[in-house]
């Protein structure tokens, strides 16, 4: 695959991502407009998460797509239709907004969880070398960071100064353009003939190093969910609202630095993952006790940078399997871990507000122990040594 294939992949991801990034803020504003109690927003968030969880489970049980771009296109079509149908419902000023939002967000979540593993598989086909995979994953990570920061601002601007309907149109249009770009990959597959071991998806087994890696990702993802709710709450409690903006900016800059650093900094994944876990523990502790917001900003930036670097290395490792079935298993298992772990961290914070100090200390200790143990024990068991791609 030539450079144009990688460019089209990045372009499709970026354009589709623009629409995706504006939707959370737009839905939050519109949900509040329709129901100030917050019940509708809760329905939106739960239905989106439920859709992702159900389809993550389903995708894991399905064989690898022979033509991954077709999964991506079908996913974009479903999400585009979900937004257009909701647009029609809103324009028609029909009643039962809660039901309409639930169905739309559930459908959106269901389709998204099929898109991401297929994109993972497409990258493994488009990029022929490990270095190409690192560069493309780093680029997509950086694009995601920019959209994470700019998307809510753009979504708020469109919804407030134009309308919620305009935000839905922008999202649907981004999917339409992405579909047109991905159409060039419609016939693309890993190969016309599968190897004998790929004929049966059930016979394929991921190597031994994947399970401990997924276990550490669950712990780290749970801490991400915890910090996602704890950080803004605690920073605004201990300092003020403006200081939270600096912390959020520090995390965003750290993630961008991690994306760039992945291209030039190569060291074993186990150390990246261990550092990400330990720095997340430091971030948790600083949120509780740091006397200066500058220390929290630094902790957020470093934690975010190492988490991004570890994530890119992990993705490259999964995309380096020769078997499409193994790439698919790797992607769907990782997606399921993140889908389950991040809300778990949020729930932990929600139910632990009365005993936040001991819970935070316990989480920091767990993160540190898991990180150090993972670094020290990696590869000690026979067959537990990863490929060289984990760098």
PDB file of C-alpha atoms in Angstrom, residues 66-357:
ATOM      1  CA  UNK A  66     -12.320  -9.999   5.475  1.00  0.00           C
ATOM      2  CA  UNK A  67     -12.785  -6.450   4.174  1.00  0.00           C
ATOM      3  CA  UNK A  68     -12.382  -4.125   7.189  1.00  0.00           C
ATOM      4  CA  UNK A  69     -13.213  -0.945   5.263  1.00  0.00           C
ATOM      5  CA  UNK A  70     -16.685  -2.332   4.599  1.00  0.00           C
ATOM      6  CA  UNK A  71     -17.305  -2.619   8.343  1.00  0.00           C
ATOM      7  CA  UNK A  72     -16.189   0.998   8.723  1.00  0.00           C
ATOM      8  CA  UNK A  73     -18.429   2.197   5.902  1.00  0.00           C
ATOM      9  CA  UNK A  74     -21.469   0.328   7.225  1.00  0.00           C
ATOM     10  CA  UNK A  75     -20.791   1.698  10.699  1.00  0.00           C
ATOM     11  CA  UNK A  76     -20.619   5.250   9.344  1.00  0.00           C
ATOM     12  CA  UNK A  77     -23.844   4.710   7.384  1.00  0.00           C
ATOM     13  CA  UNK A  78     -25.674   3.516  10.507  1.00  0.00           C
ATOM     14  CA  UNK A  79     -24.387   6.451  12.587  1.00  0.00           C
ATOM     15  CA  UNK A  80     -25.276   8.917   9.834  1.00  0.00           C
ATOM     16  CA  UNK A  81     -28.811   7.514   9.632  1.00  0.00           C
ATOM     17  CA  UNK A  82     -29.143   7.670  13.421  1.00  0.00           C
ATOM     18  CA  UNK A  83     -28.306  11.383  13.359  1.00  0.00           C
ATOM     19  CA  UNK A  84     -30.523  12.132  10.362  1.00  0.00           C
ATOM     20  CA  UNK A  85     -33.507  10.341  11.914  1.00  0.00           C
ATOM     21  CA  UNK A  86     -33.009  12.247  15.154  1.00  0.00           C
ATOM     22  CA  UNK A  87     -32.768  15.449  13.104  1.00  0.00           C
ATOM     23  CA  UNK A  88     -36.087  14.629  11.450  1.00  0.00           C
ATOM     24  CA  UNK A  89     -37.632  13.931  14.849  1.00  0.00           C
ATOM     25  CA  UNK A  90     -36.419  17.241  16.284  1.00  0.00           C
ATOM     26  CA  UNK A  91     -37.474  19.289  13.233  1.00  0.00           C
ATOM     27  CA  UNK A  92     -40.910  17.652  13.299  1.00  0.00           C
ATOM     28  CA  UNK A  93     -41.157  18.770  16.951  1.00  0.00           C
ATOM     29  CA  UNK A  94     -42.435  15.360  17.930  1.00  0.00           C
ATOM     30  CA  UNK A  95     -42.917  14.397  21.552  1.00  0.00           C
ATOM     31  CA  UNK A  96     -41.134  11.613  23.443  1.00  0.00           C
ATOM     32  CA  UNK A  97     -37.701  13.225  23.119  1.00  0.00           C
ATOM     33  CA  UNK A  98     -36.270  10.870  25.747  1.00  0.00           C
ATOM     34  CA  UNK A  99     -37.146   7.809  23.652  1.00  0.00           C
ATOM     35  CA  UNK A 100     -35.763   9.415  20.479  1.00  0.00           C
ATOM     36  CA  UNK A 101     -32.483  10.362  22.157  1.00  0.00           C
ATOM     37  CA  UNK A 102     -32.194   6.890  23.704  1.00  0.00           C
ATOM     38  CA  UNK A 103     -32.673   5.082  20.382  1.00  0.00           C
ATOM     39  CA  UNK A 104     -30.335   7.435  18.510  1.00  0.00           C
ATOM     40  CA  UNK A 105     -27.523   7.217  21.069  1.00  0.00           C
ATOM     41  CA  UNK A 106     -27.924   3.458  21.512  1.00  0.00           C
ATOM     42  CA  UNK A 107     -27.659   2.965  17.740  1.00  0.00           C
ATOM     43  CA  UNK A 108     -24.688   5.351  17.594  1.00  0.00           C
ATOM     44  CA  UNK A 109     -22.888   3.391  20.309  1.00  0.00           C
ATOM     45  CA  UNK A 110     -23.654   0.044  18.693  1.00  0.00           C
ATOM     46  CA  UNK A 111     -22.163   1.158  15.369  1.00  0.00           C
ATOM     47  CA  UNK A 112     -19.095   2.835  16.889  1.00  0.00           C
ATOM     48  CA  UNK A 113     -17.898  -0.373  18.535  1.00  0.00           C
ATOM     49  CA  UNK A 114     -17.772  -2.082  15.124  1.00  0.00           C
ATOM     50  CA  UNK A 115     -15.968   0.846  13.489  1.00  0.00           C
ATOM     51  CA  UNK A 116     -12.962   0.965  15.821  1.00  0.00           C
ATOM     52  CA  UNK A 117     -11.769  -2.683  15.494  1.00  0.00           C
ATOM     53  CA  UNK A 118     -12.176  -2.447  11.716  1.00  0.00           C
ATOM     54  CA  UNK A 119     -10.058   0.725  11.654  1.00  0.00           C
ATOM     55  CA  UNK A 120      -7.471  -1.102  13.759  1.00  0.00           C
ATOM     56  CA  UNK A 121      -7.410  -3.924  11.188  1.00  0.00           C
ATOM     57  CA  UNK A 122      -7.268  -1.497   8.251  1.00  0.00           C
ATOM     58  CA  UNK A 123      -4.157   0.173   9.692  1.00  0.00           C
ATOM     59  CA  UNK A 124      -2.484  -3.237  10.011  1.00  0.00           C
ATOM     60  CA  UNK A 125      -3.068  -3.759   6.265  1.00  0.00           C
ATOM     61  CA  UNK A 126      -2.284  -0.246   5.015  1.00  0.00           C
ATOM     62  CA  UNK A 127       0.994  -0.010   6.963  1.00  0.00           C
ATOM     63  CA  UNK A 128       3.519  -2.631   5.905  1.00  0.00           C
ATOM     64  CA  UNK A 129       6.270  -1.938   8.451  1.00  0.00           C
ATOM     65  CA  UNK A 130       6.383  -1.354  12.187  1.00  0.00           C
ATOM     66  CA  UNK A 131       7.772   2.145  11.657  1.00  0.00           C
ATOM     67  CA  UNK A 132       4.831   3.040   9.400  1.00  0.00           C
ATOM     68  CA  UNK A 133       2.392   1.766  12.033  1.00  0.00           C
ATOM     69  CA  UNK A 134       4.069   3.848  14.746  1.00  0.00           C
ATOM     70  CA  UNK A 135       3.944   7.008  12.621  1.00  0.00           C
ATOM     71  CA  UNK A 136       0.311   6.567  11.557  1.00  0.00           C
ATOM     72  CA  UNK A 137      -0.883   5.665  15.059  1.00  0.00           C
ATOM     73  CA  UNK A 138       1.024   8.648  16.461  1.00  0.00           C
ATOM     74  CA  UNK A 139      -0.564  10.936  13.878  1.00  0.00           C
ATOM     75  CA  UNK A 140      -4.068   9.634  14.609  1.00  0.00           C
ATOM     76  CA  UNK A 141      -3.439   9.985  18.333  1.00  0.00           C
ATOM     77  CA  UNK A 142      -2.370  13.614  17.855  1.00  0.00           C
ATOM     78  CA  UNK A 143      -5.440  14.305  15.718  1.00  0.00           C
ATOM     79  CA  UNK A 144      -7.601  12.761  18.431  1.00  0.00           C
ATOM     80  CA  UNK A 145      -5.991  15.010  21.037  1.00  0.00           C
ATOM     81  CA  UNK A 146      -6.680  18.134  18.985  1.00  0.00           C
ATOM     82  CA  UNK A 147     -10.280  17.086  18.387  1.00  0.00           C
ATOM     83  CA  UNK A 148     -10.698  16.300  22.086  1.00  0.00           C
ATOM     84  CA  UNK A 149      -9.790  19.907  22.907  1.00  0.00           C
ATOM     85  CA  UNK A 150     -11.404  21.709  19.962  1.00  0.00           C
ATOM     86  CA  UNK A 151     -14.461  19.498  19.428  1.00  0.00           C
ATOM     87  CA  UNK A 152     -16.412  20.587  22.528  1.00  0.00           C
ATOM     88  CA  UNK A 153     -15.672  24.240  21.746  1.00  0.00           C
ATOM     89  CA  UNK A 154     -16.879  23.824  18.162  1.00  0.00           C
ATOM     90  CA  UNK A 155     -19.915  21.811  19.256  1.00  0.00           C
ATOM     91  CA  UNK A 156     -20.864  24.456  21.805  1.00  0.00           C
ATOM     92  CA  UNK A 157     -20.401  27.262  19.261  1.00  0.00           C
ATOM     93  CA  UNK A 158     -22.565  25.539  16.631  1.00  0.00           C
ATOM     94  CA  UNK A 159     -25.317  24.583  19.085  1.00  0.00           C
ATOM     95  CA  UNK A 160     -25.459  27.971  20.823  1.00  0.00           C
ATOM     96  CA  UNK A 161     -25.023  30.270  17.811  1.00  0.00           C
ATOM     97  CA  UNK A 162     -26.771  28.116  15.196  1.00  0.00           C
ATOM     98  CA  UNK A 163     -28.816  25.197  16.534  1.00  0.00           C
ATOM     99  CA  UNK A 164     -28.720  21.593  17.700  1.00  0.00           C
ATOM    100  CA  UNK A 165     -30.055  20.660  14.290  1.00  0.00           C
ATOM    101  CA  UNK A 166     -27.001  22.266  12.673  1.00  0.00           C
ATOM    102  CA  UNK A 167     -24.706  20.139  14.846  1.00  0.00           C
ATOM    103  CA  UNK A 168     -26.539  16.996  13.707  1.00  0.00           C
ATOM    104  CA  UNK A 169     -26.165  18.075  10.071  1.00  0.00           C
ATOM    105  CA  UNK A 170     -22.417  18.660  10.505  1.00  0.00           C
ATOM    106  CA  UNK A 171     -22.017  15.225  12.109  1.00  0.00           C
ATOM    107  CA  UNK A 172     -24.010  13.485   9.363  1.00  0.00           C
ATOM    108  CA  UNK A 173     -22.057  15.352   6.672  1.00  0.00           C
ATOM    109  CA  UNK A 174     -18.737  14.301   8.216  1.00  0.00           C
ATOM    110  CA  UNK A 175     -19.831  10.666   8.037  1.00  0.00           C
ATOM    111  CA  UNK A 176     -20.874  11.103   4.388  1.00  0.00           C
ATOM    112  CA  UNK A 177     -17.452  12.493   3.430  1.00  0.00           C
ATOM    113  CA  UNK A 178     -15.686   9.770   5.415  1.00  0.00           C
ATOM    114  CA  UNK A 179     -17.728   7.123   3.589  1.00  0.00           C
ATOM    115  CA  UNK A 180     -16.667   8.544   0.216  1.00  0.00           C
ATOM    116  CA  UNK A 181     -12.997   8.402   1.235  1.00  0.00           C
ATOM    117  CA  UNK A 182     -13.264   4.893   2.678  1.00  0.00           C
ATOM    118  CA  UNK A 183     -14.998   3.660  -0.487  1.00  0.00           C
ATOM    119  CA  UNK A 184     -11.573   3.470  -2.157  1.00  0.00           C
ATOM    120  CA  UNK A 185     -10.667   0.747   0.379  1.00  0.00           C
ATOM    121  CA  UNK A 186     -13.812  -1.308  -0.348  1.00  0.00           C
ATOM    122  CA  UNK A 187     -11.954  -4.245  -2.038  1.00  0.00           C
ATOM    123  CA  UNK A 188      -8.921  -4.075   0.278  1.00  0.00           C
ATOM    124  CA  UNK A 189      -8.161  -7.226   2.262  1.00  0.00           C
ATOM    125  CA  UNK A 190      -5.148  -8.771   3.952  1.00  0.00           C
ATOM    126  CA  UNK A 191      -4.934 -11.378   1.204  1.00  0.00           C
ATOM    127  CA  UNK A 192      -7.079 -13.387  -1.118  1.00  0.00           C
ATOM    128  CA  UNK A 193      -6.057 -16.679   0.470  1.00  0.00           C
ATOM    129  CA  UNK A 194      -5.968 -17.155   4.220  1.00  0.00           C
ATOM    130  CA  UNK A 195      -3.370 -19.320   5.869  1.00  0.00           C
ATOM    131  CA  UNK A 196      -4.690 -22.667   7.162  1.00  0.00           C
ATOM    132  CA  UNK A 197      -4.502 -21.499  10.775  1.00  0.00           C
ATOM    133  CA  UNK A 198      -6.754 -18.526   9.880  1.00  0.00           C
ATOM    134  CA  UNK A 199      -9.573 -20.648   8.498  1.00  0.00           C
ATOM    135  CA  UNK A 200     -11.091 -21.182  11.912  1.00  0.00           C
ATOM    136  CA  UNK A 201     -11.369 -18.124  14.103  1.00  0.00           C
ATOM    137  CA  UNK A 202     -11.998 -20.306  17.143  1.00  0.00           C
ATOM    138  CA  UNK A 203      -8.625 -22.076  16.766  1.00  0.00           C
ATOM    139  CA  UNK A 204      -6.563 -18.882  16.935  1.00  0.00           C
ATOM    140  CA  UNK A 205      -5.028 -18.007  20.279  1.00  0.00           C
ATOM    141  CA  UNK A 206      -3.473 -14.729  21.278  1.00  0.00           C
ATOM    142  CA  UNK A 207       0.059 -15.038  22.716  1.00  0.00           C
ATOM    143  CA  UNK A 208       0.492 -15.251  26.472  1.00  0.00           C
ATOM    144  CA  UNK A 209       1.744 -11.672  26.895  1.00  0.00           C
ATOM    145  CA  UNK A 210      -1.611 -10.200  25.833  1.00  0.00           C
ATOM    146  CA  UNK A 211      -3.614 -11.167  28.945  1.00  0.00           C
ATOM    147  CA  UNK A 212      -1.354  -9.493  31.535  1.00  0.00           C
ATOM    148  CA  UNK A 213      -1.183  -6.479  29.229  1.00  0.00           C
ATOM    149  CA  UNK A 214      -4.977  -6.284  29.088  1.00  0.00           C
ATOM    150  CA  UNK A 215      -5.157  -6.644  32.869  1.00  0.00           C
ATOM    151  CA  UNK A 216      -2.877  -3.649  33.358  1.00  0.00           C
ATOM    152  CA  UNK A 217      -4.878  -1.694  30.796  1.00  0.00           C
ATOM    153  CA  UNK A 218      -8.036  -2.394  32.779  1.00  0.00           C
ATOM    154  CA  UNK A 219      -6.454  -0.922  35.912  1.00  0.00           C
ATOM    155  CA  UNK A 220      -5.074   2.065  34.007  1.00  0.00           C
ATOM    156  CA  UNK A 221      -8.364   2.669  32.170  1.00  0.00           C
ATOM    157  CA  UNK A 222     -10.271   2.522  35.454  1.00  0.00           C
ATOM    158  CA  UNK A 223      -7.925   5.194  36.814  1.00  0.00           C
ATOM    159  CA  UNK A 224      -8.602   7.288  33.689  1.00  0.00           C
ATOM    160  CA  UNK A 225     -12.326   7.091  34.411  1.00  0.00           C
ATOM    161  CA  UNK A 226     -11.727   7.945  38.066  1.00  0.00           C
ATOM    162  CA  UNK A 227      -9.508  10.912  37.179  1.00  0.00           C
ATOM    163  CA  UNK A 228     -11.950  12.071  34.512  1.00  0.00           C
ATOM    164  CA  UNK A 229     -14.484  12.849  37.235  1.00  0.00           C
ATOM    165  CA  UNK A 230     -12.196  13.360  40.237  1.00  0.00           C
ATOM    166  CA  UNK A 231      -9.775  15.822  38.624  1.00  0.00           C
ATOM    167  CA  UNK A 232     -12.232  18.591  37.666  1.00  0.00           C
ATOM    168  CA  UNK A 233     -14.161  18.136  40.915  1.00  0.00           C
ATOM    169  CA  UNK A 234     -11.135  18.295  43.222  1.00  0.00           C
ATOM    170  CA  UNK A 235      -9.296  21.043  41.336  1.00  0.00           C
ATOM    171  CA  UNK A 236     -12.367  23.282  41.419  1.00  0.00           C
ATOM    172  CA  UNK A 237     -12.928  22.460  45.094  1.00  0.00           C
ATOM    173  CA  UNK A 238      -9.344  23.164  46.165  1.00  0.00           C
ATOM    174  CA  UNK A 239      -8.619  26.055  43.784  1.00  0.00           C
ATOM    175  CA  UNK A 240     -11.181  27.502  41.336  1.00  0.00           C
ATOM    176  CA  UNK A 241     -12.821  26.917  37.963  1.00  0.00           C
ATOM    177  CA  UNK A 242     -10.095  28.699  35.994  1.00  0.00           C
ATOM    178  CA  UNK A 243      -7.406  26.417  37.398  1.00  0.00           C
ATOM    179  CA  UNK A 244      -9.196  23.367  36.013  1.00  0.00           C
ATOM    180  CA  UNK A 245      -8.705  24.820  32.531  1.00  0.00           C
ATOM    181  CA  UNK A 246      -4.936  24.801  33.094  1.00  0.00           C
ATOM    182  CA  UNK A 247      -4.994  21.193  34.300  1.00  0.00           C
ATOM    183  CA  UNK A 248      -7.077  20.071  31.309  1.00  0.00           C
ATOM    184  CA  UNK A 249      -4.724  21.941  28.974  1.00  0.00           C
ATOM    185  CA  UNK A 250      -1.727  20.284  30.632  1.00  0.00           C
ATOM    186  CA  UNK A 251      -3.225  16.839  30.050  1.00  0.00           C
ATOM    187  CA  UNK A 252      -3.925  17.688  26.398  1.00  0.00           C
ATOM    188  CA  UNK A 253      -0.396  18.996  25.823  1.00  0.00           C
ATOM    189  CA  UNK A 254       1.019  15.911  27.538  1.00  0.00           C
ATOM    190  CA  UNK A 255      -0.940  13.620  25.249  1.00  0.00           C
ATOM    191  CA  UNK A 256       0.275  15.513  22.180  1.00  0.00           C
ATOM    192  CA  UNK A 257       3.845  15.227  23.467  1.00  0.00           C
ATOM    193  CA  UNK A 258       3.320  11.494  23.957  1.00  0.00           C
ATOM    194  CA  UNK A 259       2.106  11.136  20.368  1.00  0.00           C
ATOM    195  CA  UNK A 260       5.177  12.949  19.053  1.00  0.00           C
ATOM    196  CA  UNK A 261       7.525  11.171  21.443  1.00  0.00           C
ATOM    197  CA  UNK A 262       6.356   7.751  20.265  1.00  0.00           C
ATOM    198  CA  UNK A 263       8.040   8.353  16.923  1.00  0.00           C
ATOM    199  CA  UNK A 264      11.485   9.083  18.374  1.00  0.00           C
ATOM    200  CA  UNK A 265      11.489   7.410  21.811  1.00  0.00           C
ATOM    201  CA  UNK A 266      11.679   3.625  21.576  1.00  0.00           C
ATOM    202  CA  UNK A 267      11.896   1.591  24.759  1.00  0.00           C
ATOM    203  CA  UNK A 268      10.065  -1.579  25.853  1.00  0.00           C
ATOM    204  CA  UNK A 269       6.312  -1.345  26.276  1.00  0.00           C
ATOM    205  CA  UNK A 270       6.409  -2.796  29.781  1.00  0.00           C
ATOM    206  CA  UNK A 271       8.345   0.244  31.006  1.00  0.00           C
ATOM    207  CA  UNK A 272       6.013   2.661  29.247  1.00  0.00           C
ATOM    208  CA  UNK A 273       3.012   0.932  30.812  1.00  0.00           C
ATOM    209  CA  UNK A 274       4.654   0.778  34.244  1.00  0.00           C
ATOM    210  CA  UNK A 275       5.524   4.486  34.125  1.00  0.00           C
ATOM    211  CA  UNK A 276       1.993   5.335  32.990  1.00  0.00           C
ATOM    212  CA  UNK A 277       0.562   3.444  35.973  1.00  0.00           C
ATOM    213  CA  UNK A 278       2.967   5.001  38.476  1.00  0.00           C
ATOM    214  CA  UNK A 279       2.479   8.522  37.109  1.00  0.00           C
ATOM    215  CA  UNK A 280      -1.292   8.062  37.273  1.00  0.00           C
ATOM    216  CA  UNK A 281      -0.815   7.169  40.940  1.00  0.00           C
ATOM    217  CA  UNK A 282       1.201  10.371  41.411  1.00  0.00           C
ATOM    218  CA  UNK A 283      -1.572  12.338  39.673  1.00  0.00           C
ATOM    219  CA  UNK A 284      -4.170  10.894  42.068  1.00  0.00           C
ATOM    220  CA  UNK A 285      -2.058  11.773  45.122  1.00  0.00           C
ATOM    221  CA  UNK A 286      -1.306  15.297  43.863  1.00  0.00           C
ATOM    222  CA  UNK A 287      -5.017  15.923  43.383  1.00  0.00           C
ATOM    223  CA  UNK A 288      -5.515  15.225  47.079  1.00  0.00           C
ATOM    224  CA  UNK A 289      -2.480  16.956  48.593  1.00  0.00           C
ATOM    225  CA  UNK A 290      -0.560  19.157  46.131  1.00  0.00           C
ATOM    226  CA  UNK A 291      -0.270  22.717  47.520  1.00  0.00           C
ATOM    227  CA  UNK A 292       0.134  24.208  44.040  1.00  0.00           C
ATOM    228  CA  UNK A 293      -1.904  23.729  40.893  1.00  0.00           C
ATOM    229  CA  UNK A 294       1.366  23.775  38.921  1.00  0.00           C
ATOM    230  CA  UNK A 295       2.270  20.391  40.430  1.00  0.00           C
ATOM    231  CA  UNK A 296      -1.102  18.987  39.377  1.00  0.00           C
ATOM    232  CA  UNK A 297      -0.646  20.347  35.844  1.00  0.00           C
ATOM    233  CA  UNK A 298       2.784  18.689  35.639  1.00  0.00           C
ATOM    234  CA  UNK A 299       1.419  15.380  36.943  1.00  0.00           C
ATOM    235  CA  UNK A 300      -1.493  15.496  34.486  1.00  0.00           C
ATOM    236  CA  UNK A 301       0.856  16.220  31.572  1.00  0.00           C
ATOM    237  CA  UNK A 302       3.351  13.465  32.423  1.00  0.00           C
ATOM    238  CA  UNK A 303       0.646  10.895  33.137  1.00  0.00           C
ATOM    239  CA  UNK A 304      -1.127  11.725  29.882  1.00  0.00           C
ATOM    240  CA  UNK A 305       2.118  11.595  27.870  1.00  0.00           C
ATOM    241  CA  UNK A 306       3.130   8.147  29.118  1.00  0.00           C
ATOM    242  CA  UNK A 307      -0.394   6.776  28.774  1.00  0.00           C
ATOM    243  CA  UNK A 308      -0.468   7.915  25.142  1.00  0.00           C
ATOM    244  CA  UNK A 309       2.974   6.439  24.418  1.00  0.00           C
ATOM    245  CA  UNK A 310       1.987   3.127  25.996  1.00  0.00           C
ATOM    246  CA  UNK A 311      -1.279   3.094  24.061  1.00  0.00           C
ATOM    247  CA  UNK A 312       0.444   3.652  20.726  1.00  0.00           C
ATOM    248  CA  UNK A 313       3.017   0.921  21.425  1.00  0.00           C
ATOM    249  CA  UNK A 314       0.234  -1.458  22.446  1.00  0.00           C
ATOM    250  CA  UNK A 315      -1.758  -0.757  19.271  1.00  0.00           C
ATOM    251  CA  UNK A 316       1.294  -1.248  17.061  1.00  0.00           C
ATOM    252  CA  UNK A 317       1.931  -4.621  18.704  1.00  0.00           C
ATOM    253  CA  UNK A 318      -1.610  -5.760  17.980  1.00  0.00           C
ATOM    254  CA  UNK A 319      -1.478  -4.521  14.404  1.00  0.00           C
ATOM    255  CA  UNK A 320       1.757  -6.447  13.779  1.00  0.00           C
ATOM    256  CA  UNK A 321       0.196  -9.925  13.926  1.00  0.00           C
ATOM    257  CA  UNK A 322       0.268 -11.751  10.597  1.00  0.00           C
ATOM    258  CA  UNK A 323      -3.178 -13.227  11.230  1.00  0.00           C
ATOM    259  CA  UNK A 324      -6.291 -11.111  10.630  1.00  0.00           C
ATOM    260  CA  UNK A 325      -8.081 -13.153  13.275  1.00  0.00           C
ATOM    261  CA  UNK A 326      -5.497 -12.316  15.931  1.00  0.00           C
ATOM    262  CA  UNK A 327      -5.558  -8.613  15.024  1.00  0.00           C
ATOM    263  CA  UNK A 328      -9.352  -8.672  15.353  1.00  0.00           C
ATOM    264  CA  UNK A 329      -9.268 -10.486  18.693  1.00  0.00           C
ATOM    265  CA  UNK A 330      -6.660  -8.068  20.009  1.00  0.00           C
ATOM    266  CA  UNK A 331      -8.670  -5.014  18.940  1.00  0.00           C
ATOM    267  CA  UNK A 332     -12.029  -6.227  20.245  1.00  0.00           C
ATOM    268  CA  UNK A 333     -10.647  -7.407  23.589  1.00  0.00           C
ATOM    269  CA  UNK A 334      -8.911  -4.068  24.089  1.00  0.00           C
ATOM    270  CA  UNK A 335     -12.079  -2.192  23.188  1.00  0.00           C
ATOM    271  CA  UNK A 336     -14.118  -4.258  25.652  1.00  0.00           C
ATOM    272  CA  UNK A 337     -11.597  -3.593  28.425  1.00  0.00           C
ATOM    273  CA  UNK A 338     -11.770   0.164  27.870  1.00  0.00           C
ATOM    274  CA  UNK A 339     -15.552   0.180  27.527  1.00  0.00           C
ATOM    275  CA  UNK A 340     -15.942  -1.594  30.869  1.00  0.00           C
ATOM    276  CA  UNK A 341     -13.048  -0.084  32.825  1.00  0.00           C
ATOM    277  CA  UNK A 342     -13.503   3.654  32.246  1.00  0.00           C
ATOM    278  CA  UNK A 343     -17.121   3.761  33.521  1.00  0.00           C
ATOM    279  CA  UNK A 344     -16.007   1.560  36.431  1.00  0.00           C
ATOM    280  CA  UNK A 345     -13.554   4.268  37.473  1.00  0.00           C
ATOM    281  CA  UNK A 346     -16.272   6.909  37.218  1.00  0.00           C
ATOM    282  CA  UNK A 347     -18.621   4.820  39.354  1.00  0.00           C
ATOM    283  CA  UNK A 348     -15.888   4.311  41.969  1.00  0.00           C
ATOM    284  CA  UNK A 349     -15.530   8.075  42.309  1.00  0.00           C
ATOM    285  CA  UNK A 350     -19.287   8.548  42.405  1.00  0.00           C
ATOM    286  CA  UNK A 351     -19.873   6.114  45.270  1.00  0.00           C
ATOM    287  CA  UNK A 352     -16.704   7.035  47.180  1.00  0.00           C
ATOM    288  CA  UNK A 353     -17.203  10.774  47.590  1.00  0.00           C
ATOM    289  CA  UNK A 354     -17.792  10.368  51.328  1.00  0.00           C
ATOM    290  CA  UNK A 355     -14.557   8.388  51.775  1.00  0.00           C
ATOM    291  CA  UNK A 356     -12.559   9.886  48.918  1.00  0.00           C
ATOM    292  CA  UNK A 357      -9.226  10.152  50.733  1.00  0.00           C
TER     293      UNK A 357
END
